[in-house]
Every structure is written in structure tokens, then in C-alpha cells.
Short mmCIF file of C-alpha atoms (C1' of nucleotides) in Angstrom, two decimals:
data_model
loop_
_atom_site.label_atom_id
_atom_site.label_comp_id
_atom_site.label_asym_id
_atom_site.label_seq_id
_atom_site.Cartn_x
_atom_site.Cartn_y
_atom_site.Cartn_z
CA MET A 1 32.55 -11.18 30.85
CA VAL A 2 35.62 -11.79 29.35
CA SER A 3 34.79 -15.48 28.40
CA LEU A 4 31.72 -14.28 26.58
CA ASP A 5 34.12 -13.54 23.66
CA ARG A 6 34.23 -17.21 22.98
CA GLU A 7 30.34 -17.50 22.97
CA VAL A 8 29.66 -14.65 21.01
CA GLY A 9 32.26 -15.12 18.52
CA ILE A 10 33.80 -11.61 18.33
CA ALA A 11 37.03 -10.34 18.77
CA PRO A 12 39.13 -13.40 18.20
CA ALA A 13 41.85 -11.02 17.62
CA GLU A 14 43.07 -10.37 20.97
CA LYS A 15 44.71 -13.39 22.42
CA PRO A 16 42.79 -14.70 25.26
CA SER A 17 43.78 -13.81 28.83
CA ARG A 18 46.12 -16.13 30.91
CA LYS A 19 42.97 -17.10 33.13
CA GLU A 20 41.17 -17.94 30.06
CA ARG A 21 44.06 -19.98 28.68
CA GLU A 22 44.33 -21.85 32.04
CA ARG A 23 40.76 -22.54 32.09
CA GLN A 24 41.17 -24.25 28.70
CA GLN A 25 44.01 -26.25 29.88
CA HIS A 26 41.81 -27.43 32.72
CA ARG A 27 39.25 -28.39 30.46
CA GLN A 28 41.46 -30.23 28.33
CA ALA A 29 43.11 -31.92 31.23
CA ILE A 30 39.61 -33.21 32.25
CA LEU A 31 38.84 -34.37 28.88
CA SER A 32 41.86 -36.34 28.30
CA THR A 33 41.47 -37.82 31.59
CA ALA A 34 38.01 -38.74 30.83
CA LEU A 35 38.87 -40.14 27.29
CA ARG A 36 41.36 -42.53 28.97
CA LEU A 37 38.96 -43.60 31.75
CA PHE A 38 35.97 -44.30 29.26
CA ALA A 39 38.12 -46.04 26.77
CA GLU A 40 39.42 -48.38 29.58
CA LYS A 41 36.35 -49.11 31.52
CA GLY A 42 33.16 -47.83 29.44
CA PHE A 43 30.96 -44.83 30.27
CA LEU A 44 28.64 -46.53 32.88
CA ASN A 45 31.75 -47.71 34.92
CA VAL A 46 33.44 -44.57 35.29
CA SER A 47 31.91 -42.36 37.86
CA MET A 48 32.28 -38.40 37.86
CA GLN A 49 34.19 -38.83 41.18
CA GLU A 50 36.66 -40.93 39.47
CA ILE A 51 37.39 -38.75 36.70
CA ALA A 52 37.61 -35.76 39.17
CA ALA A 53 40.09 -37.70 41.08
CA ALA A 54 42.08 -38.84 38.25
CA ALA A 55 42.31 -35.62 36.81
CA GLU A 56 43.15 -33.95 40.34
CA PHE A 57 39.88 -31.78 40.58
CA ALA A 58 37.17 -31.65 42.94
CA THR A 59 33.81 -33.17 41.91
CA GLY A 60 31.98 -30.09 41.69
CA THR A 61 34.63 -28.77 39.32
CA LEU A 62 33.79 -30.81 36.51
CA TYR A 63 30.28 -29.37 36.40
CA ASN A 64 32.13 -25.77 35.79
CA PHE A 65 32.95 -27.14 32.58
CA PHE A 66 30.24 -29.66 31.55
CA SER A 67 26.79 -29.68 32.30
CA SER A 68 26.54 -33.29 32.93
CA LYS A 69 28.12 -36.58 32.48
CA GLU A 70 26.57 -37.11 29.30
CA ASP A 71 27.72 -33.56 28.30
CA LEU A 72 31.17 -34.35 28.95
CA PHE A 73 31.11 -37.78 27.04
CA PHE A 74 29.43 -36.34 24.00
CA GLU A 75 32.08 -33.56 23.80
CA LEU A 76 34.63 -36.20 23.77
CA LEU A 77 32.74 -38.35 21.32
CA ASP A 78 32.26 -35.47 18.88
CA ALA A 79 35.72 -34.19 19.03
CA THR A 80 37.29 -37.50 18.61
CA ALA A 81 34.99 -38.84 16.01
CA GLU A 82 35.54 -35.68 13.78
CA GLU A 83 39.14 -36.08 13.83
CA SER A 84 39.40 -39.86 13.02
CA LEU A 85 36.52 -39.33 10.39
CA GLY A 86 38.37 -36.73 8.49
CA MET A 87 41.32 -39.14 8.48
CA VAL A 88 39.49 -42.15 6.79
CA LEU A 89 37.16 -40.15 4.65
CA SER A 90 40.11 -38.32 3.14
CA ALA A 91 41.28 -41.75 1.64
CA LEU A 92 37.95 -41.98 -0.24
CA ASP A 93 38.23 -38.76 -1.58
CA GLY A 94 41.72 -38.83 -2.52
CA PRO A 95 43.43 -39.59 -6.14
CA GLY A 96 43.56 -42.99 -7.74
CA ASP A 97 40.97 -45.09 -8.92
CA GLU A 98 38.32 -46.73 -6.95
CA ARG A 99 40.21 -49.84 -6.15
CA HIS A 100 43.36 -47.91 -5.08
CA ARG A 101 40.98 -45.61 -2.75
CA LEU A 102 39.34 -48.64 -1.16
CA SER A 103 42.58 -50.27 -0.66
CA LEU A 104 43.88 -47.19 1.08
CA PHE A 105 40.81 -46.76 3.22
CA ILE A 106 41.09 -50.20 4.40
CA HIS A 107 44.76 -50.03 5.18
CA LEU A 108 44.36 -46.60 6.73
CA HIS A 109 42.81 -48.14 9.85
CA THR A 110 46.06 -49.47 11.24
CA ARG A 111 47.23 -45.73 11.39
CA VAL A 112 43.99 -44.47 12.82
CA ILE A 113 44.04 -46.97 15.77
CA ARG A 114 47.67 -46.37 16.32
CA GLU A 115 46.93 -42.46 16.57
CA HIS A 116 43.35 -42.54 18.18
CA GLY A 117 43.14 -45.82 19.68
CA ALA A 118 41.38 -44.66 22.74
CA ALA A 119 38.86 -42.59 20.74
CA PHE A 120 38.24 -45.41 18.39
CA ARG A 121 37.65 -47.71 21.35
CA LEU A 122 35.37 -45.08 22.98
CA TYR A 123 33.46 -44.80 19.46
CA ILE A 124 33.02 -48.40 18.72
CA MET A 125 32.54 -49.85 22.41
CA GLU A 126 30.10 -47.34 23.49
CA SER A 127 27.86 -47.05 20.79
CA ARG A 128 26.69 -50.69 20.94
CA GLY A 129 24.13 -52.42 23.10
CA ARG A 130 21.57 -50.47 25.27
CA CYS A 131 24.17 -48.89 27.58
CA LEU A 132 24.46 -45.49 25.87
CA PRO A 133 24.56 -42.14 27.62
CA GLY A 134 21.64 -40.76 25.94
CA PRO A 135 19.99 -39.97 22.51
CA ARG A 136 22.38 -37.47 21.59
CA VAL A 137 25.18 -40.02 21.70
CA GLU A 138 23.20 -42.49 19.83
CA ALA A 139 22.33 -39.85 17.18
CA LYS A 140 25.91 -38.90 16.74
CA LYS A 141 26.83 -42.48 16.27
CA LYS A 142 24.23 -42.88 13.65
CA GLU A 143 25.43 -39.81 11.80
CA ILE A 144 29.10 -41.04 11.83
CA ASP A 145 28.23 -44.43 10.53
CA ARG A 146 25.90 -43.13 7.77
CA ARG A 147 28.60 -40.60 6.47
CA ILE A 148 30.98 -43.35 6.44
CA VAL A 149 28.84 -45.89 4.74
CA THR A 150 27.46 -43.26 2.22
CA GLN A 151 31.13 -42.22 1.10
CA LEU A 152 32.23 -45.67 0.96
CA ALA A 153 29.07 -46.70 -1.00
CA GLY A 154 29.67 -43.60 -3.38
CA VAL A 155 33.04 -44.89 -4.23
CA ILE A 156 31.90 -48.52 -4.84
CA ALA A 157 29.14 -47.03 -6.98
CA SER A 158 31.58 -45.20 -8.90
CA GLY A 159 33.60 -48.03 -9.58
CA ILE A 160 30.75 -49.95 -10.71
CA ASP A 161 29.91 -47.14 -13.26
CA LYS A 162 33.30 -47.41 -14.84
CA GLY A 163 32.81 -51.03 -15.05
CA LEU A 164 35.72 -51.72 -12.51
CA PHE A 165 33.63 -53.36 -10.17
CA HIS A 166 30.77 -55.94 -10.48
CA ASN A 167 27.27 -54.98 -10.56
CA ILE A 168 26.39 -55.27 -6.70
CA ASP A 169 24.32 -53.09 -4.27
CA PRO A 170 26.89 -50.31 -3.21
CA VAL A 171 25.51 -49.79 0.28
CA ILE A 172 25.12 -53.35 1.08
CA ALA A 173 28.93 -53.77 0.15
CA ALA A 174 29.82 -50.64 1.90
CA ARG A 175 27.77 -51.81 5.19
CA CYS A 176 29.60 -55.36 4.82
CA LEU A 177 32.92 -53.75 4.68
CA PHE A 178 32.26 -51.29 7.55
CA ALA A 179 31.04 -54.20 9.81
CA SER A 180 34.08 -56.29 8.98
CA LEU A 181 36.66 -53.63 9.44
CA GLU A 182 34.78 -52.43 12.87
CA LEU A 183 35.30 -56.04 14.16
CA PHE A 184 38.84 -56.58 13.30
CA VAL A 185 39.76 -52.97 14.47
CA LEU A 186 38.05 -53.69 17.87
CA ALA A 187 39.85 -57.09 17.96
CA ALA A 188 43.28 -55.20 17.36
CA ILE A 189 42.55 -52.74 20.01
CA GLU A 190 41.53 -55.07 22.65
CA ASN A 191 44.47 -57.41 22.24
CA PRO A 192 47.08 -55.22 20.36
CA GLN A 193 50.08 -57.86 20.64
CA ALA A 194 48.30 -60.83 19.55
CA VAL A 195 46.65 -59.52 16.20
CA ASP A 196 48.61 -58.32 13.31
CA LEU A 197 46.00 -55.76 12.07
CA ASP A 198 48.11 -55.13 8.66
CA ALA A 199 48.03 -58.49 7.58
CA ASP A 200 44.47 -59.07 8.41
CA LEU A 201 43.61 -55.94 6.55
CA LYS A 202 45.24 -57.39 3.50
CA LYS A 203 43.35 -60.48 3.70
CA ILE A 204 40.10 -58.70 4.21
CA GLU A 205 41.01 -56.45 1.08
CA THR A 206 41.32 -59.79 -0.95
CA VAL A 207 38.07 -61.34 0.35
CA PHE A 208 36.13 -58.32 -0.59
CA PHE A 209 37.87 -57.72 -3.83
CA ARG A 210 37.81 -61.24 -5.05
CA GLY A 211 34.85 -62.95 -3.30
CA LEU A 212 34.75 -66.59 -2.51
CA LEU A 213 33.53 -68.13 -5.66
CA LYS A 214 35.79 -68.79 -8.20
CA PRO A 215 34.49 -67.94 -11.78
CA SER A 216 33.38 -71.15 -13.27
CA GLY A 217 35.94 -71.30 -16.00
CA GLU A 218 38.62 -71.59 -13.39
CA ARG A 219 37.07 -74.47 -11.28
CA ARG A 220 39.84 -77.25 -11.44
CA ASP A 221 43.21 -76.25 -10.04
CA GLU A 222 44.29 -75.96 -6.56
CA MET B 1 14.54 -82.57 49.24
CA VAL B 2 12.45 -83.54 46.17
CA SER B 3 13.95 -80.89 43.98
CA LEU B 4 17.62 -82.48 44.73
CA ASP B 5 16.69 -85.10 42.07
CA ARG B 6 17.33 -82.19 39.56
CA GLU B 7 20.49 -81.36 40.73
CA VAL B 8 21.91 -84.77 41.78
CA GLY B 9 20.60 -86.01 38.20
CA ILE B 10 19.17 -89.42 39.31
CA ALA B 11 15.73 -90.87 39.03
CA PRO B 12 14.17 -88.91 36.13
CA ALA B 13 12.09 -92.04 35.80
CA GLU B 14 9.46 -90.73 38.38
CA LYS B 15 7.63 -87.84 36.87
CA PRO B 16 8.09 -84.70 39.00
CA SER B 17 5.62 -83.70 41.60
CA ARG B 18 2.89 -81.09 41.25
CA LYS B 19 4.85 -78.79 43.36
CA GLU B 20 8.06 -79.43 41.33
CA ARG B 21 5.99 -78.78 38.14
CA GLU B 22 4.71 -75.63 39.43
CA ARG B 23 8.03 -74.46 40.60
CA GLN B 24 9.44 -74.92 37.17
CA GLN B 25 6.25 -73.01 35.69
CA HIS B 26 7.08 -70.10 37.84
CA ARG B 27 10.73 -70.27 36.83
CA GLN B 28 9.76 -70.49 33.37
CA ALA B 29 7.35 -67.35 33.64
CA ILE B 30 10.05 -65.22 35.23
CA LEU B 31 12.61 -66.37 32.49
CA SER B 32 10.24 -65.37 29.63
CA THR B 33 9.41 -62.12 31.19
CA ALA B 34 12.91 -61.24 31.88
CA LEU B 35 13.75 -62.22 28.08
CA ARG B 36 11.31 -59.78 27.15
CA LEU B 37 12.51 -57.10 29.22
CA PHE B 38 16.02 -57.62 28.70
CA ALA B 39 15.57 -57.66 24.94
CA GLU B 40 13.67 -54.47 25.09
CA LYS B 41 15.63 -52.35 27.33
CA GLY B 42 19.05 -53.98 28.12
CA PHE B 43 20.36 -55.72 30.94
CA LEU B 44 21.45 -52.67 32.95
CA ASN B 45 18.04 -50.75 32.35
CA VAL B 46 15.99 -53.34 33.71
CA SER B 47 15.79 -53.81 37.44
CA MET B 48 14.99 -56.93 39.44
CA GLN B 49 12.05 -54.82 41.02
CA GLU B 50 10.66 -54.38 37.35
CA ILE B 51 11.07 -57.91 36.29
CA ALA B 52 9.41 -58.98 39.51
CA ALA B 53 6.56 -56.70 39.17
CA ALA B 54 5.97 -57.67 35.53
CA ALA B 55 5.99 -61.33 36.37
CA GLU B 56 3.64 -60.70 39.16
CA PHE B 57 5.99 -61.93 41.90
CA ALA B 58 7.79 -60.09 44.60
CA THR B 59 11.13 -59.08 44.52
CA GLY B 60 12.42 -61.53 46.87
CA THR B 61 10.80 -64.43 45.00
CA LEU B 62 13.10 -64.07 42.10
CA TYR B 63 16.05 -65.12 44.59
CA ASN B 64 14.34 -68.29 45.10
CA PHE B 65 15.21 -69.21 41.62
CA PHE B 66 18.27 -67.59 40.69
CA SER B 67 21.05 -66.59 42.87
CA SER B 68 21.71 -63.03 41.36
CA LYS B 69 20.57 -60.97 38.46
CA GLU B 70 23.65 -62.20 36.67
CA ASP B 71 22.76 -65.66 37.07
CA LEU B 72 19.21 -64.93 35.72
CA PHE B 73 20.82 -63.26 32.76
CA PHE B 74 23.23 -65.88 32.23
CA GLU B 75 20.69 -68.76 32.25
CA LEU B 76 18.77 -66.93 29.79
CA LEU B 77 21.92 -66.25 27.28
CA ASP B 78 22.96 -69.97 27.55
CA ALA B 79 19.39 -71.31 26.80
CA THR B 80 18.51 -69.13 24.09
CA ALA B 81 21.83 -69.15 22.36
CA GLU B 82 22.16 -72.88 22.35
CA GLU B 83 18.99 -73.19 20.71
CA SER B 84 19.42 -70.50 17.99
CA LEU B 85 23.03 -71.98 17.48
CA GLY B 86 21.87 -75.41 16.90
CA MET B 87 19.56 -73.79 14.21
CA VAL B 88 22.38 -71.98 12.29
CA LEU B 89 25.04 -74.49 12.70
CA SER B 90 22.76 -77.25 11.21
CA ALA B 91 22.98 -75.56 7.88
CA LEU B 92 26.66 -75.45 7.72
CA ASP B 93 26.77 -79.37 8.46
CA GLY B 94 24.00 -80.25 6.25
CA PRO B 95 23.94 -81.78 2.77
CA GLY B 96 24.86 -79.92 -0.52
CA ASP B 97 28.34 -78.52 -1.64
CA GLU B 98 29.87 -75.64 0.21
CA ARG B 99 28.39 -72.80 -1.84
CA HIS B 100 24.91 -74.17 -0.92
CA ARG B 101 25.56 -74.60 2.68
CA LEU B 102 26.86 -71.18 3.17
CA SER B 103 23.81 -69.86 1.05
CA LEU B 104 21.85 -71.72 3.32
CA PHE B 105 23.47 -70.42 6.56
CA ILE B 106 23.05 -66.92 5.16
CA HIS B 107 19.30 -67.06 4.41
CA LEU B 108 18.56 -68.95 7.59
CA HIS B 109 19.15 -65.84 9.53
CA THR B 110 15.49 -64.70 8.52
CA ARG B 111 14.03 -67.54 10.20
CA VAL B 112 16.01 -67.48 13.30
CA ILE B 113 15.08 -63.79 13.95
CA ARG B 114 11.56 -64.38 13.06
CA GLU B 115 11.38 -67.35 15.77
CA HIS B 116 14.11 -66.14 18.22
CA GLY B 117 14.27 -62.64 17.64
CA ALA B 118 14.18 -61.39 21.30
CA ALA B 119 16.97 -63.99 21.97
CA PHE B 120 19.10 -62.88 19.16
CA ARG B 121 18.50 -59.10 20.35
CA LEU B 122 19.84 -60.30 23.94
CA TYR B 123 22.73 -62.07 22.45
CA ILE B 124 23.94 -59.26 20.05
CA MET B 125 23.16 -56.10 21.84
CA GLU B 126 24.28 -57.17 25.38
CA SER B 127 27.58 -58.78 24.22
CA ARG B 128 29.12 -55.57 23.03
CA GLY B 129 30.60 -52.61 24.93
CA ARG B 130 31.75 -52.63 28.47
CA CYS B 131 28.27 -52.91 29.93
CA LEU B 132 28.30 -56.70 30.40
CA PRO B 133 27.01 -58.30 33.45
CA GLY B 134 30.08 -60.16 34.19
CA PRO B 135 32.92 -62.42 32.82
CA ARG B 136 30.74 -65.57 32.52
CA VAL B 137 28.51 -63.71 30.21
CA GLU B 138 31.40 -62.41 28.14
CA ALA B 139 33.11 -65.93 27.99
CA LYS B 140 29.88 -67.42 26.82
CA LYS B 141 29.44 -64.90 23.98
CA LYS B 142 33.08 -65.42 22.92
CA GLU B 143 32.38 -69.23 22.94
CA ILE B 144 29.25 -68.87 20.76
CA ASP B 145 31.28 -66.47 18.48
CA ARG B 146 34.18 -68.70 18.07
CA ARG B 147 31.93 -72.00 17.34
CA ILE B 148 30.31 -70.22 14.57
CA VAL B 149 33.34 -68.94 13.02
CA THR B 150 35.10 -72.03 13.41
CA GLN B 151 32.28 -73.95 11.64
CA LEU B 152 31.95 -71.11 8.99
CA ALA B 153 35.77 -71.20 8.43
CA GLY B 154 35.59 -75.09 8.02
CA VAL B 155 33.07 -75.09 5.17
CA ILE B 156 35.10 -72.47 3.59
CA ALA B 157 38.45 -74.34 3.94
CA SER B 158 36.70 -77.42 2.40
CA GLY B 159 35.30 -75.36 -0.56
CA ILE B 160 38.97 -74.22 -1.13
CA ASP B 161 40.13 -77.60 -1.01
CA LYS B 162 37.51 -78.56 -3.46
CA GLY B 163 38.76 -75.82 -5.79
CA LEU B 164 35.02 -74.30 -5.55
CA PHE B 165 36.43 -71.20 -3.74
CA HIS B 166 39.33 -68.81 -4.10
CA ASN B 167 42.39 -69.33 -1.93
CA ILE B 168 41.52 -66.92 0.57
CA ASP B 169 42.18 -67.00 4.36
CA PRO B 170 38.93 -69.03 5.61
CA VAL B 171 38.71 -67.63 9.11
CA ILE B 172 39.04 -63.90 7.87
CA ALA B 173 36.44 -64.61 5.43
CA ALA B 174 34.19 -66.44 8.12
CA ARG B 175 34.58 -63.49 10.37
CA CYS B 176 33.83 -60.87 7.75
CA LEU B 177 30.64 -62.93 6.85
CA PHE B 178 29.70 -63.06 10.34
CA ALA B 179 30.18 -59.44 11.47
CA SER B 180 28.19 -58.46 8.29
CA LEU B 181 25.28 -60.60 8.95
CA GLU B 182 25.47 -59.37 12.80
CA LEU B 183 24.85 -55.78 11.31
CA PHE B 184 22.11 -56.68 9.13
CA VAL B 185 20.24 -58.94 11.71
CA LEU B 186 20.49 -56.29 14.27
CA ALA B 187 19.22 -53.53 11.81
CA ALA B 188 16.22 -55.90 10.99
CA ILE B 189 15.39 -56.68 14.47
CA GLU B 190 15.43 -52.77 15.48
CA ASN B 191 13.50 -51.80 12.49
CA PRO B 192 11.53 -54.77 11.28
CA GLN B 193 9.05 -53.01 8.84
CA ALA B 194 11.78 -50.85 7.22
CA VAL B 195 14.16 -53.49 6.28
CA ASP B 196 13.63 -56.44 3.84
CA LEU B 197 16.15 -58.72 5.39
CA ASP B 198 15.47 -61.44 2.63
CA ALA B 199 16.69 -59.20 -0.14
CA ASP B 200 19.52 -57.75 1.99
CA LEU B 201 20.77 -61.19 2.69
CA LYS B 202 20.58 -62.21 -1.19
CA LYS B 203 22.83 -59.07 -1.74
CA ILE B 204 25.09 -59.93 0.99
CA GLU B 205 25.41 -63.46 -0.54
CA THR B 206 26.44 -61.83 -3.73
CA VAL B 207 29.12 -59.53 -2.30
CA PHE B 208 30.69 -62.29 -0.68
CA PHE B 209 30.46 -64.86 -3.10
CA ARG B 210 31.27 -62.72 -6.38
CA GLY B 211 33.58 -59.93 -4.70
CA LEU B 212 33.86 -56.52 -5.77
CA LEU B 213 36.39 -56.77 -8.52
CA LYS B 214 35.58 -57.95 -11.99
CA PRO B 215 38.23 -60.14 -13.51
CA SER B 216 40.44 -58.38 -15.75
CA GLY B 217 38.95 -60.16 -18.76
CA GLU B 218 35.56 -58.74 -18.29
CA ARG B 219 36.26 -55.03 -17.68
CA ARG B 220 34.48 -53.11 -20.37
CA ASP B 221 30.82 -53.83 -20.19
CA GLU B 222 28.22 -52.29 -17.69
"C1'" DC C 1 46.20 -3.82 52.26
"C1'" DA C 2 41.37 -4.36 51.34
"C1'" DT C 3 37.89 -5.78 48.09
"C1'" DT C 4 36.00 -8.53 44.74
"C1'" DG C 5 34.27 -12.17 42.08
"C1'" DA C 6 35.47 -16.21 39.19
"C1'" DA C 7 36.88 -20.64 40.12
"C1'" DA C 8 37.58 -24.77 43.06
"C1'" DT C 9 35.91 -27.36 46.67
"C1'" DG C 10 33.97 -31.87 48.74
"C1'" DA C 11 30.48 -32.92 51.82
"C1'" DA C 12 25.74 -33.68 51.38
"C1'" DT C 13 21.40 -35.04 48.84
"C1'" DG C 14 18.65 -37.84 46.47
"C1'" DA C 15 17.54 -41.36 43.60
"C1'" DT C 16 18.27 -46.12 41.85
"C1'" DC C 17 18.96 -50.78 42.49
"C1'" DG C 18 20.83 -55.60 43.87
"C1'" DT C 19 20.22 -58.32 47.69
"C1'" DT C 20 18.46 -59.72 52.33
"C1'" DC C 21 15.70 -61.52 55.84
"C1'" DA C 22 11.88 -61.48 59.29
"C1'" DT C 23 7.44 -62.43 58.42
"C1'" DA C 24 3.13 -64.07 56.11
"C1'" DA C 25 0.70 -67.33 53.45
"C1'" DT C 26 -0.06 -71.96 51.98
"C1'" DA C 27 0.27 -76.59 51.15
"C1'" DT C 28 1.32 -81.22 53.50
"C1'" DG C 29 0.53 -85.00 56.47
"C1'" DA C 30 -0.84 -86.99 60.60
"C1'" DT D 1 -7.61 -79.60 63.25
"C1'" DC D 2 -2.63 -78.85 64.23
"C1'" DA D 3 2.32 -79.14 63.36
"C1'" DT D 4 5.49 -78.51 59.94
"C1'" DA D 5 7.93 -77.61 55.81
"C1'" DT D 6 7.93 -74.95 51.82
"C1'" DT D 7 7.51 -70.85 49.28
"C1'" DA D 8 6.17 -65.97 48.58
"C1'" DT D 9 6.21 -61.45 50.33
"C1'" DG D 10 8.02 -56.66 50.08
"C1'" DA D 11 9.94 -53.41 53.51
"C1'" DA D 12 14.32 -52.19 54.54
"C1'" DC D 13 19.55 -52.11 53.77
"C1'" DG D 14 23.63 -50.75 52.00
"C1'" DA D 15 26.25 -49.52 48.05
"C1'" DT D 16 27.03 -46.60 44.07
"C1'" DC D 17 26.78 -42.26 41.79
"C1'" DA D 18 25.03 -37.83 39.26
"C1'" DT D 19 24.58 -33.64 40.91
"C1'" DT D 20 24.35 -29.47 44.09
"C1'" DC D 21 25.57 -25.83 46.87
"C1'" DA D 22 27.27 -23.30 50.79
"C1'" DT D 23 31.89 -22.31 51.72
"C1'" DT D 24 36.87 -21.46 50.86
"C1'" DT D 25 40.58 -19.92 47.83
"C1'" DC D 26 43.34 -16.85 45.43
"C1'" DA D 27 44.74 -13.90 41.90
"C1'" DA D 28 43.71 -9.37 40.28
"C1'" DT D 29 42.20 -4.84 41.08
"C1'" DG D 30 41.68 -0.33 43.43
#
DNA sequence: CATTGAAATGAATGATCGTTCATAATATGA
DNA sequence: TCATATTATGAACGATCATTCATTTCAATG
């Protein structure tokens, strides 16, 4: 009866009862345990029994909070994705010219994986291949990708309009940058001590800003 | 006894017996059925029972040819990867200057997925995430990636030496191009009728060759 | 203290799937 | 034709795992 407050959305004025607070704590404990395990071993290699044991609950208890394993996973993906997404998208919306904003976006990735490493791993690793929990998760992943690429393409298009960038296809460029960043971020997450992500991102920036080819006028030095 | 010839590697002079040929045909039938199913649904979503039924054999028969499901998958990955690999790497070794060879490499991808679409799908989709059949498969995937990136980086480095390309990190550039191509090829495989891969590859080429940023001298037109 | 009901429990269920193996079918050669 | 070897068969096994539910726990309330 009390917990209906949350669902109906009324009376947030009264603080939730201790019971309700405890319930939310348990819920959070399960979520963070699941995040750790999923990020470590992948959705399919973690059983509900394992999550329950690691969180020090019984198996059945998990189903008092989440209606299925997919539900639990989706909730995780949704929450963590929105959090990280806000972070990187803010760079694209921020002040400065388009070049500056792109640069910021690129370099922001080190901070994101430092602060949301497990979530990023979850997001990148689980959203590939044919081993997805279900269509809802796949749809969410596509939505996130679309939002990032769209925003990115918007900045690039704006830069083209201002004559700052070459007249290339903004969406294609956005997708290339996106794919490249994902690859390097993944490498950095998998092998943190062997990869200097900051240095790599600097070089990626150079590749995308300058391109491979020298303008024909400069072809002789080096 | 006869079939030991293959394993020991002697006496390839004598043509294999009819029995042996039939055996190899059965083997091939199983392999191509498995390739089709794996490419469609992914390693984990195809059971040995399903492969056997589709290939019109009994479940147990599969184990006369392959010692495990992972074995069957690895054999597939190995064979198809080497085939496709030879195709794309040949472009990087071929004649022409570095710019030409890179361009050829990029555009060759349409032909590869037209001729080896299922294999490519297998290679790209299964080699991500935490749903891999086993460490051998993962190692193979890494080896293939390494070979492509190394070759690609070699061409880029050579272009830099000749003063044709900007002085960027060849390995980073190679990885970015590699990641971008994989993304677009995957999209084309998943949704062939909605994607004009040829056009996309042309634009990718432009992005990587020219870069985003205009040289400071040209900033005003458009 | 007794009652109550929400929350936790964890053994049991049922389904899936890789793998095995005793048996059957078939081919081979004398 | 018969003995032998090879290959195919598919039911059965065992392990895993998501999910269920009858039961227990326990704090709040009367």
C-alpha cells in the first residue's frame, strides 16, 4: 500500500518509510553487484544464482525486485547509459567552436571510463554479437548510438556550414569517429595498464582533423 | 586407416578412395550448414541438434567429424577468415602508390561481403562481447585483427616516408580505419537493401584522406 | 503477547543443450 | 553368403540455469 506512492507518483512530500528505504537499498545492492558481475563476465556467463549469492540474497529475492534476468539487465543498461550519455553529450552542446567541442568530446572519454568503466564495458561488450538478452536491450543500444551519432553529426555539419570543416558527409564522419573511439575505449578498459588512452585519443584527434593525405602543395618535405 | 593419410600428410599422390571422398563431402555439408546457421543466429543460438537436423544427419554423426561444438566453429572461422583475409591483404601488397592501395583496400570490402558475406558476419559478430566459444577462437580473432592492422599500418607508414601522407601515427590511423570499415560492413550485412555500401565507402575514404579540418589558408569559402 | 503481512528464502521444476554410447545400418572383401 | 569394419543413429545423460512457490522470518501493530 505504501509503496504505491512510487508507482502512482503522488505524495513525494512525505519521506519514504524506513522499510521503503531499506527496500531501495537492497535493490541498489543487487544492481551494483549485478553490474560488477555482468561487466566482468558478460550477461550470459552470470547466473541469477551467482548474482544472488554475491549480493548475499536468496535466488528468489531477486524476483521481488526484477521480473526477469533481462529486466535486471535492462534496468542496469538504461541507468548507466543515460548517466554516461549526459556526460559526453554535454561536451557537444557546450561553448566553443566546433573544433573545440569535438576535441573535448574525444578527450572526455578518458574521464567517462575512469568514472563509469564497468558501465561502459557493459554497454559496449554486451551490445554486439548475437548474444543479447533481448530486443529491448538491442533497441536501447541502437537508440543510444543514434543519439550520439546524431549529435556528433550535428556539430560536424555546423562546422562545415561555418567553413571550418571540409564538406564531407557529417553522418559518415560521425560514425567513423564513433567506431574508432569505441575500439580504443574498449582496448583501454580491457587492458588499462598497457594502454595510454590519453595519448591515443590525441592521435585519433589528429587523424580525424588532418586526414591522411597531404594537400598537393606540401608534398615534398618529410 | 586410410584416413590417416590426411593426418600424417604422406602419399597425397594417390587419389583418395570413394569412401574418403564421401566422408569429405559429408564434412563439407556439415560445415556449410553450420556456417549458414551460425551466421544467421550466432554461435550460442544454434544447437548441435539443430545443425544436425538441418544438415540431415544425426546428432552423434557430427561428433565423428568434429570433437566439439567449439571445434566445429573454430574450423569454420579459420577457413573462412583465411580466405577473406587473403583477398583484402592482397590489395595492400599490390601495385600502385600508397594512396591507391588504401583506396583499393577500402573499396574491396564490397566484393568481400558479396562473396563471403556469411563468413564476414561470423567473423565480426562472434568475435565481440563475452559470448565467445572459447579462448582459441578469441586468439584467432586477435591474430586476424593484428595482421590486418599491421599490414595497413605498414602501407600508411610507407606513405608517410614518401611524403605522401601526413606524419601521423600509422597504427592509430590503421585502427581507426579498421574500426570504421567494420562498422559499415556490419551495417551493410545486416540491412543490405537499405545501405549503399559503395557510396559509404567512398565517403569514408574522403573522411580519412582529407580529414575534417580545412587548412587554415582555405577557411572562408563554402 | 498474538496477529499480520510484506519480504526473504532456497529447494524444486522444467527446459535447453553439449556430449556419449550402445545399437543399427551399410559397405567391404573373402 | 558371411564375417568384419566403418559409419550413422538418436535416445539418454548430466550439467546449467531461469524461474517458481510453499514456507519461514520478522518487524510492526493491536
